[in-house]
Tab-separated table of C-alpha atoms in Angstrom:
chain	number	residue	atom	x	y	z
A	1	UNK	CA	17.142	-22.618	-56.686
A	2	UNK	CA	14.767	-25.204	-55.224
A	3	UNK	CA	14.413	-25.423	-51.442
A	4	UNK	CA	16.592	-27.999	-49.717
A	5	UNK	CA	15.043	-30.217	-47.058
A	6	UNK	CA	17.297	-31.506	-44.275
A	7	UNK	CA	16.113	-33.272	-41.113
A	8	UNK	CA	12.622	-31.865	-41.395
A	9	UNK	CA	13.785	-28.280	-41.983
A	10	UNK	CA	12.816	-26.469	-45.180
A	11	UNK	CA	15.341	-23.731	-45.929
A	12	UNK	CA	13.659	-20.755	-47.560
A	13	UNK	CA	16.435	-18.202	-47.112
A	14	UNK	CA	16.461	-15.723	-49.948
A	15	UNK	CA	19.749	-16.375	-51.695
A	16	UNK	CA	19.966	-13.121	-53.602
A	17	UNK	CA	23.371	-11.573	-53.106
A	18	UNK	CA	23.582	-8.547	-50.886
A	19	UNK	CA	26.479	-6.234	-50.376
A	20	UNK	CA	28.982	-7.364	-47.808
A	21	UNK	CA	29.001	-5.723	-44.435
A	22	UNK	CA	31.718	-3.260	-43.545
A	23	UNK	CA	31.893	-0.124	-41.478
A	24	UNK	CA	32.389	1.892	-44.658
A	25	UNK	CA	29.258	0.413	-46.242
A	26	UNK	CA	27.212	1.055	-43.129
A	27	UNK	CA	28.334	4.668	-42.931
A	28	UNK	CA	27.230	5.141	-46.535
A	29	UNK	CA	23.755	4.014	-45.518
A	30	UNK	CA	23.481	6.815	-42.974
A	31	UNK	CA	20.930	9.384	-44.117
A	32	UNK	CA	19.467	12.495	-42.582
A	33	UNK	CA	15.836	12.040	-41.661
A	34	UNK	CA	13.688	14.480	-43.623
A	35	UNK	CA	10.081	14.878	-42.533
A	36	UNK	CA	9.629	11.162	-41.925
A	37	UNK	CA	6.205	10.286	-40.596
A	38	UNK	CA	4.416	7.233	-39.315
A	39	UNK	CA	1.838	5.360	-41.377
A	40	UNK	CA	-1.109	7.613	-40.492
A	41	UNK	CA	0.902	10.821	-40.810
A	42	UNK	CA	0.053	12.046	-37.306
A	43	UNK	CA	3.600	11.722	-35.932
A	44	UNK	CA	6.869	13.098	-37.353
A	45	UNK	CA	9.950	11.219	-36.169
A	46	UNK	CA	12.492	13.373	-34.380
A	47	UNK	CA	15.478	11.055	-34.855
A	48	UNK	CA	18.202	12.861	-36.772
A	49	UNK	CA	19.242	9.831	-38.807
A	50	UNK	CA	17.750	6.647	-40.192
A	51	UNK	CA	19.938	3.676	-41.024
A	52	UNK	CA	18.803	0.551	-42.819
A	53	UNK	CA	20.970	-2.561	-42.465
A	54	UNK	CA	20.654	-5.342	-45.023
A	55	UNK	CA	22.015	-8.137	-42.836
A	56	UNK	CA	21.997	-9.113	-39.185
A	57	UNK	CA	25.746	-8.538	-39.109
A	58	UNK	CA	25.253	-4.953	-40.262
A	59	UNK	CA	22.590	-4.544	-37.586
A	60	UNK	CA	25.040	-5.734	-34.939
A	61	UNK	CA	27.707	-3.275	-36.109
A	62	UNK	CA	25.261	-0.377	-36.143
A	63	UNK	CA	24.049	-1.075	-32.633
A	64	UNK	CA	27.563	-1.476	-31.293
A	65	UNK	CA	28.688	1.857	-32.808
A	66	UNK	CA	25.664	3.965	-31.881
A	67	UNK	CA	25.130	5.919	-28.699
A	68	UNK	CA	21.319	6.154	-28.820
A	69	UNK	CA	19.005	4.329	-31.183
A	70	UNK	CA	15.608	2.732	-31.643
A	71	UNK	CA	14.239	0.067	-33.967
A	72	UNK	CA	11.773	1.261	-36.602
A	73	UNK	CA	9.492	-1.367	-38.075
A	74	UNK	CA	6.545	-0.756	-40.402
A	75	UNK	CA	5.705	2.634	-38.795
A	76	UNK	CA	2.236	1.639	-37.617
A	77	UNK	CA	2.506	3.023	-34.090
A	78	UNK	CA	0.601	6.225	-33.438
A	79	UNK	CA	2.857	7.581	-30.691
A	80	UNK	CA	6.602	8.069	-30.136
A	81	UNK	CA	7.399	4.552	-28.895
A	82	UNK	CA	9.650	3.883	-31.932
A	83	UNK	CA	11.360	7.288	-32.008
A	84	UNK	CA	14.871	8.124	-30.823
A	85	UNK	CA	16.637	11.292	-29.723
A	86	UNK	CA	19.414	10.603	-32.243
A	87	UNK	CA	19.106	7.572	-34.524
A	88	UNK	CA	16.610	5.005	-35.757
A	89	UNK	CA	17.493	1.662	-37.290
A	90	UNK	CA	14.930	0.384	-39.789
A	91	UNK	CA	14.430	-3.376	-39.969
A	92	UNK	CA	12.534	-3.267	-43.262
A	93	UNK	CA	15.315	-5.032	-45.204
A	94	UNK	CA	15.558	-7.818	-42.640
A	95	UNK	CA	12.515	-9.404	-44.192
A	96	UNK	CA	13.311	-12.993	-45.107
A	97	UNK	CA	11.696	-16.279	-44.212
A	98	UNK	CA	14.734	-18.304	-43.187
A	99	UNK	CA	13.434	-21.837	-42.621
A	100	UNK	CA	10.489	-24.022	-41.730
A	101	UNK	CA	11.024	-26.874	-39.275
A	102	UNK	CA	8.407	-29.443	-40.234
A	103	UNK	CA	9.063	-31.630	-37.190
A	104	UNK	CA	8.796	-28.820	-34.625
A	105	UNK	CA	6.049	-27.011	-36.601
A	106	UNK	CA	7.892	-23.695	-36.453
A	107	UNK	CA	9.074	-21.013	-38.858
A	108	UNK	CA	12.187	-18.887	-38.379
A	109	UNK	CA	12.143	-15.392	-39.844
A	110	UNK	CA	14.006	-12.118	-39.865
A	111	UNK	CA	12.287	-9.613	-37.637
A	112	UNK	CA	11.338	-6.991	-40.211
A	113	UNK	CA	9.150	-9.219	-42.354
A	114	UNK	CA	5.521	-8.147	-42.482
A	115	UNK	CA	2.677	-10.575	-41.888
A	116	UNK	CA	1.384	-9.919	-45.383
A	117	UNK	CA	4.752	-10.995	-46.784
A	118	UNK	CA	5.172	-14.007	-44.519
A	119	UNK	CA	1.669	-15.485	-44.811
A	120	UNK	CA	1.667	-16.335	-48.553
A	121	UNK	CA	5.032	-18.071	-48.179
A	122	UNK	CA	3.667	-20.192	-45.346
A	123	UNK	CA	0.535	-20.966	-47.339
A	124	UNK	CA	2.641	-22.113	-50.285
A	125	UNK	CA	4.282	-24.711	-48.025
A	126	UNK	CA	0.965	-25.773	-46.486
A	127	UNK	CA	1.247	-23.911	-43.178
A	128	UNK	CA	-0.486	-21.111	-41.279
A	129	UNK	CA	-0.259	-18.939	-38.175
A	130	UNK	CA	-2.871	-19.181	-35.428
A	131	UNK	CA	-4.120	-15.636	-35.954
A	132	UNK	CA	-3.503	-12.291	-37.615
A	133	UNK	CA	-4.219	-8.663	-36.777
A	134	UNK	CA	-6.770	-6.500	-38.594
A	135	UNK	CA	-4.106	-5.357	-41.035
A	136	UNK	CA	-1.396	-7.537	-42.578
A	137	UNK	CA	0.831	-4.506	-43.244
A	138	UNK	CA	2.589	-4.638	-39.864
A	139	UNK	CA	6.008	-6.156	-39.133
A	140	UNK	CA	6.164	-9.300	-37.024
A	141	UNK	CA	8.697	-8.056	-34.471
A	142	UNK	CA	7.034	-4.661	-34.076
A	143	UNK	CA	3.618	-6.224	-33.586
A	144	UNK	CA	4.940	-8.633	-30.969
A	145	UNK	CA	6.922	-5.942	-29.141
A	146	UNK	CA	3.690	-4.006	-28.499
A	147	UNK	CA	1.394	-7.020	-27.816
A	148	UNK	CA	-0.662	-6.509	-30.963
A	149	UNK	CA	-3.461	-9.044	-31.499
A	150	UNK	CA	-6.294	-10.343	-33.593
A	151	UNK	CA	-9.497	-11.657	-32.043
A	152	UNK	CA	-10.941	-14.874	-30.642
A	153	UNK	CA	-11.812	-15.993	-27.131
A	154	UNK	CA	-9.316	-18.875	-27.341
A	155	UNK	CA	-6.687	-17.041	-29.401
A	156	UNK	CA	-3.718	-15.460	-27.710
A	157	UNK	CA	-2.177	-12.297	-29.110
A	158	UNK	CA	0.442	-12.384	-31.879
A	159	UNK	CA	3.390	-12.751	-29.445
A	160	UNK	CA	1.841	-15.974	-28.149
A	161	UNK	CA	3.130	-17.702	-31.300
A	162	UNK	CA	6.760	-16.802	-30.543
A	163	UNK	CA	9.008	-19.665	-29.396
A	164	UNK	CA	12.459	-18.040	-29.705
A	165	UNK	CA	13.952	-14.599	-30.273
A	166	UNK	CA	17.470	-13.548	-31.198
A	167	UNK	CA	18.021	-10.188	-29.536
A	168	UNK	CA	20.875	-7.839	-30.479
A	169	UNK	CA	21.846	-6.098	-27.253
A	170	UNK	CA	23.618	-2.786	-26.672
A	171	UNK	CA	27.100	-4.283	-27.167
A	172	UNK	CA	26.154	-5.726	-30.554
A	173	UNK	CA	26.000	-9.302	-29.293
A	174	UNK	CA	23.154	-11.709	-30.046
A	175	UNK	CA	21.314	-13.231	-27.098
A	176	UNK	CA	18.939	-16.111	-27.844
A	177	UNK	CA	15.937	-16.516	-25.559
A	178	UNK	CA	13.256	-19.212	-25.634
A	179	UNK	CA	10.229	-20.331	-23.662
A	180	UNK	CA	12.359	-22.277	-21.212
A	181	UNK	CA	14.048	-19.083	-19.965
A	182	UNK	CA	12.297	-16.639	-17.594
A	183	UNK	CA	13.741	-13.565	-19.369
A	184	UNK	CA	11.890	-14.619	-22.528
A	185	UNK	CA	8.548	-13.555	-21.058
A	186	UNK	CA	9.828	-10.056	-20.403
A	187	UNK	CA	11.664	-9.716	-23.706
A	188	UNK	CA	9.087	-10.681	-26.362
A	189	UNK	CA	6.698	-7.818	-25.530
A	190	UNK	CA	9.781	-5.707	-24.922
A	191	UNK	CA	8.671	-2.251	-26.124
A	192	UNK	CA	12.094	-1.934	-27.776
A	193	UNK	CA	13.697	-1.464	-24.364
A	194	UNK	CA	16.092	-4.433	-24.330
A	195	UNK	CA	17.595	-4.251	-27.805
A	196	UNK	CA	16.592	-4.946	-31.398
A	197	UNK	CA	15.237	-8.351	-32.375
A	198	UNK	CA	17.086	-9.793	-35.371
A	199	UNK	CA	15.351	-13.148	-35.841
A	200	UNK	CA	12.303	-14.898	-34.404
A	201	UNK	CA	10.835	-18.379	-34.440
A	202	UNK	CA	7.058	-18.812	-34.442
A	203	UNK	CA	4.676	-21.717	-33.987
A	204	UNK	CA	2.863	-22.726	-37.166
A	205	UNK	CA	0.140	-25.250	-37.955
A	206	UNK	CA	-1.334	-26.913	-41.025
A	207	UNK	CA	-3.067	-24.431	-43.301
A	208	UNK	CA	-6.802	-23.893	-42.956
A	209	UNK	CA	-9.589	-21.946	-44.628
A	210	UNK	CA	-11.849	-19.300	-43.115
A	211	UNK	CA	-15.198	-17.781	-44.081
A	212	UNK	CA	-16.561	-14.426	-42.976
A	213	UNK	CA	-20.229	-13.925	-42.153
A	214	UNK	CA	-21.358	-10.382	-41.407
A	215	UNK	CA	-24.439	-9.263	-39.500
A	216	UNK	CA	-25.939	-5.826	-39.011
A	217	UNK	CA	-27.890	-4.063	-36.276
A	218	UNK	CA	-27.281	-6.375	-33.332
A	219	UNK	CA	-29.511	-5.183	-30.453
A	220	UNK	CA	-27.416	-3.926	-27.543
A	221	UNK	CA	-29.823	-5.656	-25.176
A	222	UNK	CA	-28.856	-8.976	-26.775
A	223	UNK	CA	-25.178	-8.098	-26.451
A	224	UNK	CA	-25.614	-7.377	-22.756
A	225	UNK	CA	-27.343	-10.698	-22.133
A	226	UNK	CA	-25.245	-12.889	-24.446
A	227	UNK	CA	-21.871	-11.150	-24.649
A	228	UNK	CA	-19.750	-14.280	-24.174
A	229	UNK	CA	-21.853	-16.348	-26.563
A	230	UNK	CA	-21.673	-13.694	-29.273
A	231	UNK	CA	-17.908	-13.285	-28.945
A	232	UNK	CA	-17.567	-17.093	-29.041
A	233	UNK	CA	-19.702	-17.524	-32.166
A	234	UNK	CA	-16.672	-17.897	-34.438
A	235	UNK	CA	-12.934	-18.461	-34.431
A	236	UNK	CA	-12.511	-14.672	-34.530
A	237	UNK	CA	-15.288	-12.158	-33.864
A	238	UNK	CA	-15.339	-8.356	-34.113
A	239	UNK	CA	-18.071	-5.895	-33.207
A	240	UNK	CA	-18.173	-2.475	-34.907
A	241	UNK	CA	-20.136	0.306	-33.250
A	242	UNK	CA	-20.393	4.047	-32.708
A	243	UNK	CA	-22.284	3.574	-29.392
A	244	UNK	CA	-25.034	5.882	-30.641
A	245	UNK	CA	-28.029	3.655	-31.130
A	246	UNK	CA	-29.570	0.659	-29.435
A	247	UNK	CA	-27.749	-1.594	-31.896
A	248	UNK	CA	-24.198	-2.617	-32.777
A	249	UNK	CA	-23.830	-1.687	-36.423
A	250	UNK	CA	-21.798	-4.706	-37.608
A	251	UNK	CA	-20.678	-8.115	-36.340
A	252	UNK	CA	-17.896	-9.889	-38.260
A	253	UNK	CA	-17.761	-13.641	-37.570
A	254	UNK	CA	-14.728	-15.453	-38.979
A	255	UNK	CA	-15.101	-19.248	-38.851
A	256	UNK	CA	-12.534	-21.957	-39.583
A	257	UNK	CA	-14.039	-24.382	-42.085
A	258	UNK	CA	-11.979	-27.286	-40.724
A	259	UNK	CA	-14.098	-27.085	-37.567
A	260	UNK	CA	-17.814	-27.488	-37.023
A	261	UNK	CA	-19.623	-24.440	-38.364
A	262	UNK	CA	-22.427	-22.794	-36.432
A	263	UNK	CA	-25.844	-22.293	-37.962
A	264	UNK	CA	-26.303	-18.571	-38.534
A	265	UNK	CA	-29.974	-18.744	-39.478
A	266	UNK	CA	-30.711	-16.348	-36.616
A	267	UNK	CA	-28.037	-14.245	-34.940
A	268	UNK	CA	-29.300	-12.686	-31.711
A	269	UNK	CA	-31.724	-10.381	-33.511
A	270	UNK	CA	-29.171	-9.131	-36.069
A	271	UNK	CA	-29.754	-9.495	-39.809
A	272	UNK	CA	-27.293	-11.053	-42.233
A	273	UNK	CA	-25.481	-8.538	-44.437
A	274	UNK	CA	-26.591	-8.579	-48.072
A	275	UNK	CA	-23.411	-7.037	-49.487
A	276	UNK	CA	-19.758	-6.556	-48.586
A	277	UNK	CA	-19.158	-3.937	-45.924
A	278	UNK	CA	-16.330	-1.717	-44.709
A	279	UNK	CA	-16.148	-1.330	-40.898
A	280	UNK	CA	-16.803	2.348	-41.519
A	281	UNK	CA	-20.074	1.774	-43.344
A	282	UNK	CA	-19.846	4.895	-45.489
A	283	UNK	CA	-16.525	3.781	-47.011
A	284	UNK	CA	-16.235	1.440	-50.027
A	285	UNK	CA	-15.592	-2.215	-49.205
A	286	UNK	CA	-13.101	-3.106	-51.949
A	287	UNK	CA	-10.203	-2.645	-49.518
A	288	UNK	CA	-11.655	-5.334	-47.247
A	289	UNK	CA	-11.061	-9.070	-47.335
A	290	UNK	CA	-13.779	-11.224	-48.934
A	291	UNK	CA	-16.997	-11.714	-46.976
A	292	UNK	CA	-20.496	-13.098	-47.630
A	293	UNK	CA	-19.513	-16.578	-46.432
A	294	UNK	CA	-17.023	-17.142	-49.256
A	295	UNK	CA	-14.369	-19.594	-48.057
A	296	UNK	CA	-10.706	-18.692	-48.531
A	297	UNK	CA	-7.192	-19.115	-47.122
A	298	UNK	CA	-6.664	-18.053	-43.509
A	299	UNK	CA	-4.433	-15.087	-44.394
A	300	UNK	CA	-7.038	-13.685	-46.811
A	301	UNK	CA	-9.849	-13.747	-44.224
A	302	UNK	CA	-8.463	-13.223	-40.705
A	303	UNK	CA	-7.345	-9.623	-41.434
A	304	UNK	CA	-10.084	-7.123	-42.170
A	305	UNK	CA	-8.068	-5.450	-44.933
A	306	UNK	CA	-6.175	-6.658	-47.986
A	307	UNK	CA	-2.400	-6.328	-48.086
A	308	UNK	CA	-2.325	-4.362	-51.344
A	309	UNK	CA	-4.875	-1.743	-50.277
A	310	UNK	CA	-5.026	1.135	-47.796
A	311	UNK	CA	-6.317	-0.250	-44.504
A	312	UNK	CA	-8.901	1.422	-42.296
A	313	UNK	CA	-9.392	5.050	-43.349
A	314	UNK	CA	-5.712	6.018	-43.647
A	315	UNK	CA	-5.651	9.494	-42.153
A	316	UNK	CA	-6.707	8.797	-38.597
A	317	UNK	CA	-5.728	8.374	-34.961
A	318	UNK	CA	-6.130	5.144	-33.033
A	319	UNK	CA	-6.430	4.199	-29.382
A	320	UNK	CA	-7.286	0.889	-27.759
A	321	UNK	CA	-8.161	-0.172	-24.232
A	322	UNK	CA	-8.082	-3.616	-22.576
A	323	UNK	CA	-10.371	-4.783	-19.787
A	324	UNK	CA	-10.809	-8.236	-18.247
A	325	UNK	CA	-13.324	-10.301	-20.212
A	326	UNK	CA	-15.643	-10.719	-17.239
A	327	UNK	CA	-16.141	-6.930	-17.187
A	328	UNK	CA	-16.695	-6.542	-20.924
A	329	UNK	CA	-20.471	-6.112	-21.067
A	330	UNK	CA	-20.459	-3.654	-18.169
A	331	UNK	CA	-17.578	-1.729	-19.740
A	332	UNK	CA	-19.451	-1.547	-23.055
A	333	UNK	CA	-22.477	-0.029	-21.372
A	334	UNK	CA	-20.252	2.425	-19.509
A	335	UNK	CA	-18.996	3.661	-22.884
A	336	UNK	CA	-22.571	3.960	-24.100
A	337	UNK	CA	-23.061	6.250	-21.134
A	338	UNK	CA	-20.548	8.757	-22.587
A	339	UNK	CA	-21.535	8.262	-26.231
A	340	UNK	CA	-22.154	11.974	-26.740
A	341	UNK	CA	-18.568	12.666	-25.660
A	342	UNK	CA	-17.142	9.982	-27.959
A	343	UNK	CA	-19.171	10.472	-31.116
A	344	UNK	CA	-18.020	13.880	-32.489
A	345	UNK	CA	-14.464	12.643	-33.218
A	346	UNK	CA	-15.170	8.936	-33.772
A	347	UNK	CA	-14.936	7.124	-37.101
A	348	UNK	CA	-15.655	3.657	-35.684
A	349	UNK	CA	-15.001	1.531	-32.605
A	350	UNK	CA	-14.158	-2.189	-32.705
A	351	UNK	CA	-14.608	-4.681	-29.872
A	352	UNK	CA	-12.459	-7.857	-29.858
A	353	UNK	CA	-11.478	-10.656	-27.468
A	354	UNK	CA	-7.997	-12.033	-26.665
A	355	UNK	CA	-6.961	-14.998	-24.542
A	356	UNK	CA	-4.617	-14.577	-21.588
A	357	UNK	CA	-0.837	-14.844	-21.983
A	358	UNK	CA	2.327	-14.899	-19.867
A	359	UNK	CA	4.148	-11.849	-21.269
A	360	UNK	CA	5.030	-9.367	-18.566
A	361	UNK	CA	4.140	-6.189	-20.450
A	362	UNK	CA	1.107	-7.524	-22.261
A	363	UNK	CA	-2.233	-6.006	-21.213
A	364	UNK	CA	-3.500	-9.627	-21.323
A	365	UNK	CA	-0.926	-10.861	-18.801
A	366	UNK	CA	-2.663	-13.649	-16.854
A	367	UNK	CA	-6.158	-12.449	-17.852
A	368	UNK	CA	-8.542	-13.012	-20.753
A	369	UNK	CA	-9.389	-9.617	-22.200
A	370	UNK	CA	-11.797	-7.704	-24.367
A	371	UNK	CA	-10.544	-4.583	-26.114
A	372	UNK	CA	-12.268	-1.399	-27.166
A	373	UNK	CA	-10.492	0.009	-30.195
A	374	UNK	CA	-11.233	3.534	-31.450
A	375	UNK	CA	-10.487	4.985	-34.864
A	376	UNK	CA	-10.587	8.762	-34.551
A	377	UNK	CA	-10.556	11.774	-36.783
A	378	UNK	CA	-7.100	13.296	-36.874
A	379	UNK	CA	-7.876	16.022	-34.360
A	380	UNK	CA	-5.542	15.353	-31.429
A	381	UNK	CA	-6.509	18.257	-29.125
A	382	UNK	CA	-10.127	17.079	-29.077
A	383	UNK	CA	-9.314	13.361	-29.086
A	384	UNK	CA	-6.956	13.831	-26.142
A	385	UNK	CA	-9.829	15.178	-24.032
A	386	UNK	CA	-12.031	12.258	-25.050
A	387	UNK	CA	-9.352	9.718	-24.124
A	388	UNK	CA	-9.239	11.166	-20.630
A	389	UNK	CA	-12.974	10.598	-20.272
A	390	UNK	CA	-12.756	7.056	-21.660
A	391	UNK	CA	-9.886	6.171	-19.331
A	392	UNK	CA	-11.801	7.595	-16.376
A	393	UNK	CA	-14.946	5.703	-17.383
A	394	UNK	CA	-13.092	2.378	-17.731
A	395	UNK	CA	-10.895	2.890	-14.670
A	396	UNK	CA	-13.094	0.699	-12.392
A	397	UNK	CA	-12.256	-2.206	-14.698
A	398	UNK	CA	-8.470	-1.851	-14.425
A	399	UNK	CA	-8.168	-0.598	-17.995
A	400	UNK	CA	-4.816	-0.755	-19.801
A	401	UNK	CA	-3.900	0.798	-23.172
A	402	UNK	CA	-2.277	-0.650	-26.263
A	403	UNK	CA	1.364	0.450	-26.080
A	404	UNK	CA	1.548	1.585	-29.705
A	405	UNK	CA	-1.590	3.714	-29.789
A	406	UNK	CA	-2.730	6.991	-28.244
A	407	UNK	CA	-3.448	7.148	-24.515
A	408	UNK	CA	-3.178	9.611	-21.631
A	409	UNK	CA	-3.041	7.328	-18.585
A	410	UNK	CA	-0.582	8.502	-15.963
A	411	UNK	CA	2.683	6.508	-15.605
A	412	UNK	CA	1.817	5.773	-11.972
A	413	UNK	CA	-1.428	4.162	-13.130
A	414	UNK	CA	0.396	2.051	-15.706
A	415	UNK	CA	2.806	0.972	-12.978
A	416	UNK	CA	0.068	-0.052	-10.606
A	417	UNK	CA	-1.826	-2.074	-13.214
A	418	UNK	CA	1.120	-3.797	-14.950
A	419	UNK	CA	2.001	-6.256	-12.194
A	420	UNK	CA	5.417	-7.099	-13.659
A	421	UNK	CA	6.557	-3.524	-14.351
A	422	UNK	CA	9.277	-3.549	-11.688
A	423	UNK	CA	10.649	-6.825	-13.025
A	424	UNK	CA	10.573	-5.453	-16.548
A	425	UNK	CA	12.558	-2.353	-15.584
A	426	UNK	CA	15.212	-4.554	-13.968
A	427	UNK	CA	15.305	-6.724	-17.089
A	428	UNK	CA	15.690	-3.702	-19.377
A	429	UNK	CA	18.569	-2.423	-17.270
A	430	UNK	CA	20.166	-5.878	-17.336
A	431	UNK	CA	20.268	-5.972	-21.153
A	432	UNK	CA	20.714	-2.230	-21.703
A	433	UNK	CA	22.624	-0.942	-18.639
A	434	UNK	CA	23.627	2.366	-20.247
A	435	UNK	CA	20.216	3.169	-21.695
A	436	UNK	CA	21.171	2.940	-25.367
A	437	UNK	CA	17.586	2.006	-26.290
A	438	UNK	CA	15.831	4.467	-24.009
A	439	UNK	CA	13.702	7.254	-25.448
A	440	UNK	CA	11.171	9.750	-24.151
A	441	UNK	CA	8.324	7.202	-24.328
A	442	UNK	CA	10.176	4.706	-22.136
A	443	UNK	CA	11.488	7.399	-19.816
A	444	UNK	CA	7.933	8.585	-19.152
A	445	UNK	CA	5.921	5.383	-19.111
A	446	UNK	CA	8.389	2.714	-17.964
A	447	UNK	CA	11.430	4.174	-16.255
A	448	UNK	CA	9.469	7.204	-14.993
A	449	UNK	CA	12.667	9.311	-14.951
């Protein structure tokens, strides 16, 4: 069936028939969770059941019937933020692109669609998103709920593209929130505390191409002196380092070819890469998106890893810490100061930049940020000790963690540094007064009870 265009809206709803919703059908979907783990395998979900609705109506019925539940997206969180004491509801089958509004330059989707599934469909219609994360394997709603991001000094995080959400609340009703409503800014990066997002609308723009230029062995002295210039050298820039030497091992510069390209004849003392590289230099680069200045579609360059391949190293732990951009160079050197503590469990660390946003629970709320991302060996007892040292070292800079990764900051510290935490707790109680969506992660880090 060809797409129908009406008043500037392209309908792309998948018209394959699905089974009709009924309480009997939903009960048949109820399964006992058996050794279910997250993507990296470091966390086993404790929820007794997993249910997978095929329609928004089924999702509404499930939420209304359940006592305690939590949304489960693409399982890319490294902690228990998506777990539940009783039941999880997977959004993986809510994965359709519903429509494109050509006049408003927006796309409406179901919440469980992954960026790697959405992007080619947008490209086919001549559109793009403003940015993507390092991996395209993550679901849109899950990424936005935890303030996940790509890189770029002028690029906001992934939630910054959201214009509207349709939230299924504890009573099974749908509440629509948009940028004109104050609650919207507490609900988009909602940590799963308000309900389960059924549909979302995102800003889109005309498609564009990107090239990746990689450089090796950037002198740390140059980074200290020219941090802002280096991070501004492309549309999206990443630094990869182990903090061990006087150089940053790799710099990935992703440039939009529809904008003026910079001359990379000399790059702050770093040398141009002569072959494709994996961020972890010892690993083969075939899993990575094309490099060496080869131009390609936005969705095949902005992520570091290809959709059809295992991203990063696979078996790993991850943590990530946000500091204000003006403190970035000083924070980097502070981490160099504890390099001997970090190195034994480190696979690689990535440094990225993100523009400020207005989302209450975003670490970039009202401040431009730089993040220090760590990919660790899967040795939690040792990594936990290291995280404590990193958090202590970055404490003078008001450090905040990524909600979906590993951290050990005390709840009181999170409260003091997230300026809208009190407002968020009131908002969560407004939409979920009986705590249907609460879990141990929220009880510890948000509700503190």
